[in-house]
Amino acid sequence: MNNMLKYTKMLLLFVLVLGLTSCDSEEETEYNLPGEWYTSEEIDFGAYTWGRGTIMTFNARNQGTIGSYGDPNYLLFRWNWVSGAYNLMELEFYDGGSMAYIEGAMADSYSF
């Protein structure tokens, strides 16, 4: 009886630990990404330089825009995650196929 209780406790502990360590797929950045995001960093893209407060929008179809609030001059891009890299996002702009990369991309509290 004592051994049975011991094994039951171990099994319940194992199930509890397994439940706490499993991840929900919706915790991934890409599921939280669609929407409007504000960056706190200056973004330099060739002829365009956006200061702090740059707005980036992302949609679920891997498309987005980048620009400043109230400024009609914004760029359209297609985004995707670079495979094999940790939080490295690739932006391909529709202005002729130029590319940009965002290292350490994390979406948190609507800041990027």
GROMACS .gro file of C-alpha atoms in nm:
model
  112
    1MET     CA    1   0.000   0.000   0.000
    2ASN     CA    2   0.282   0.238   0.086
    3ASN     CA    3   0.454   0.171  -0.249
    4MET     CA    4   0.128   0.226  -0.438
    5LEU     CA    5   0.080   0.566  -0.272
    6LYS     CA    6   0.441   0.656  -0.349
    7TYR     CA    7   0.402   0.568  -0.720
    8THR     CA    8   0.072   0.754  -0.741
    9LYS     CA    9   0.233   1.068  -0.599
   10MET     CA   10   0.523   1.037  -0.844
   11LEU     CA   11   0.281   0.997  -1.136
   12LEU     CA   12   0.081   1.304  -1.031
   13LEU     CA   13   0.400   1.506  -0.989
   14PHE     CA   14   0.517   1.396  -1.335
   15VAL     CA   15   0.185   1.499  -1.493
   16LEU     CA   16   0.198   1.836  -1.314
   17VAL     CA   17   0.554   1.907  -1.430
   18LEU     CA   18   0.474   1.799  -1.786
   19GLY     CA   19   0.166   2.024  -1.791
   20LEU     CA   20   0.363   2.326  -1.673
   21THR     CA   21   0.640   2.283  -1.929
   22SER     CA   22   0.430   2.231  -2.241
   23CYS     CA   23   0.390   2.538  -2.462
   24ASP     CA   24   0.082   2.673  -2.631
   25SER     CA   25   0.139   2.755  -2.998
   26GLU     CA   26  -0.040   3.090  -2.956
   27GLU     CA   27   0.241   3.213  -2.733
   28GLU     CA   28   0.463   3.238  -3.040
   29THR     CA   29   0.536   3.592  -3.159
   30GLU     CA   30   0.385   3.539  -3.503
   31TYR     CA   31   0.040   3.467  -3.356
   32ASN     CA   32   0.052   3.788  -3.155
   33LEU     CA   33   0.206   3.993  -3.433
   34PRO     CA   34  -0.089   4.100  -3.656
   35GLY     CA   35  -0.191   4.453  -3.570
   36GLU     CA   36  -0.030   4.795  -3.528
   37TRP     CA   37   0.303   4.820  -3.346
   38TYR     CA   38   0.516   5.108  -3.225
   39THR     CA   39   0.894   5.088  -3.233
   40SER     CA   40   1.115   5.269  -2.986
   41GLU     CA   41   1.422   5.242  -3.210
   42GLU     CA   42   1.526   5.461  -3.502
   43ILE     CA   43   1.491   5.274  -3.830
   44ASP     CA   44   1.723   5.362  -4.117
   45PHE     CA   45   1.625   5.226  -4.456
   46GLY     CA   46   1.831   5.394  -4.727
   47ALA     CA   47   1.652   5.712  -4.835
   48TYR     CA   48   1.399   5.672  -4.554
   49THR     CA   49   1.480   5.718  -4.186
   50TRP     CA   50   1.211   5.689  -3.925
   51GLY     CA   51   1.271   5.815  -3.574
   52ARG     CA   52   1.135   5.690  -3.248
   53GLY     CA   53   0.763   5.632  -3.265
   54THR     CA   54   0.771   5.454  -3.598
   55ILE     CA   55   0.455   5.257  -3.667
   56MET     CA   56   0.466   4.914  -3.824
   57THR     CA   57   0.155   4.719  -3.917
   58PHE     CA   58   0.149   4.345  -3.976
   59ASN     CA   59  -0.129   4.122  -4.102
   60ALA     CA   60  -0.177   3.745  -4.094
   61ARG     CA   61  -0.094   3.719  -4.466
   62ASN     CA   62   0.271   3.817  -4.395
   63GLN     CA   63   0.232   4.170  -4.532
   64GLY     CA   64   0.285   4.501  -4.359
   65THR     CA   65   0.363   4.872  -4.370
   66ILE     CA   66   0.619   5.094  -4.201
   67GLY     CA   67   0.604   5.471  -4.155
   68SER     CA   68   0.552   5.755  -3.913
   69TYR     CA   69   0.218   5.844  -3.758
   70GLY     CA   70   0.025   6.084  -3.984
   71ASP     CA   71   0.285   6.070  -4.265
   72PRO     CA   72   0.143   5.939  -4.595
   73ASN     CA   73   0.491   5.823  -4.705
   74TYR     CA   74   0.501   5.465  -4.589
   75LEU     CA   75   0.652   5.150  -4.737
   76LEU     CA   76   0.482   4.819  -4.802
   77PHE     CA   77   0.665   4.496  -4.727
   78ARG     CA   78   0.630   4.122  -4.704
   79TRP     CA   79   0.767   3.968  -4.381
   80ASN     CA   80   0.873   3.623  -4.272
   81TRP     CA   81   1.083   3.456  -4.005
   82VAL     CA   82   1.430   3.345  -4.112
   83SER     CA   83   1.448   2.971  -4.054
   84GLY     CA   84   1.721   2.847  -3.825
   85ALA     CA   85   1.766   3.187  -3.657
   86TYR     CA   86   1.629   3.305  -3.323
   87ASN     CA   87   1.373   3.586  -3.365
   88LEU     CA   88   1.523   3.711  -3.692
   89MET     CA   89   1.262   3.870  -3.915
   90GLU     CA   90   1.318   3.943  -4.283
   91LEU     CA   91   1.134   4.229  -4.454
   92GLU     CA   92   1.116   4.232  -4.834
   93PHE     CA   93   0.998   4.571  -4.956
   94TYR     CA   94   0.775   4.606  -5.262
   95ASP     CA   95   0.982   4.901  -5.387
   96GLY     CA   96   1.204   4.679  -5.599
   97GLY     CA   97   1.278   4.387  -5.373
   98SER     CA   98   1.514   4.554  -5.125
   99MET     CA   99   1.555   4.367  -4.796
  100ALA     CA  100   1.586   4.457  -4.427
  101TYR     CA  101   1.629   4.243  -4.118
  102ILE     CA  102   1.510   4.289  -3.762
  103GLU     CA  103   1.721   4.097  -3.512
  104GLY     CA  104   1.573   3.997  -3.180
  105ALA     CA  105   1.219   4.070  -3.299
  106MET     CA  106   0.977   4.029  -3.012
  107ALA     CA  107   0.624   4.157  -2.991
  108ASP     CA  108   0.531   4.266  -2.640
  109SER     CA  109   0.274   4.517  -2.515
  110TYR     CA  110   0.229   4.657  -2.865
  111SER     CA  111   0.590   4.768  -2.888
  112PHE     CA  112   0.830   4.600  -3.122
   0.00000   0.00000   0.00000
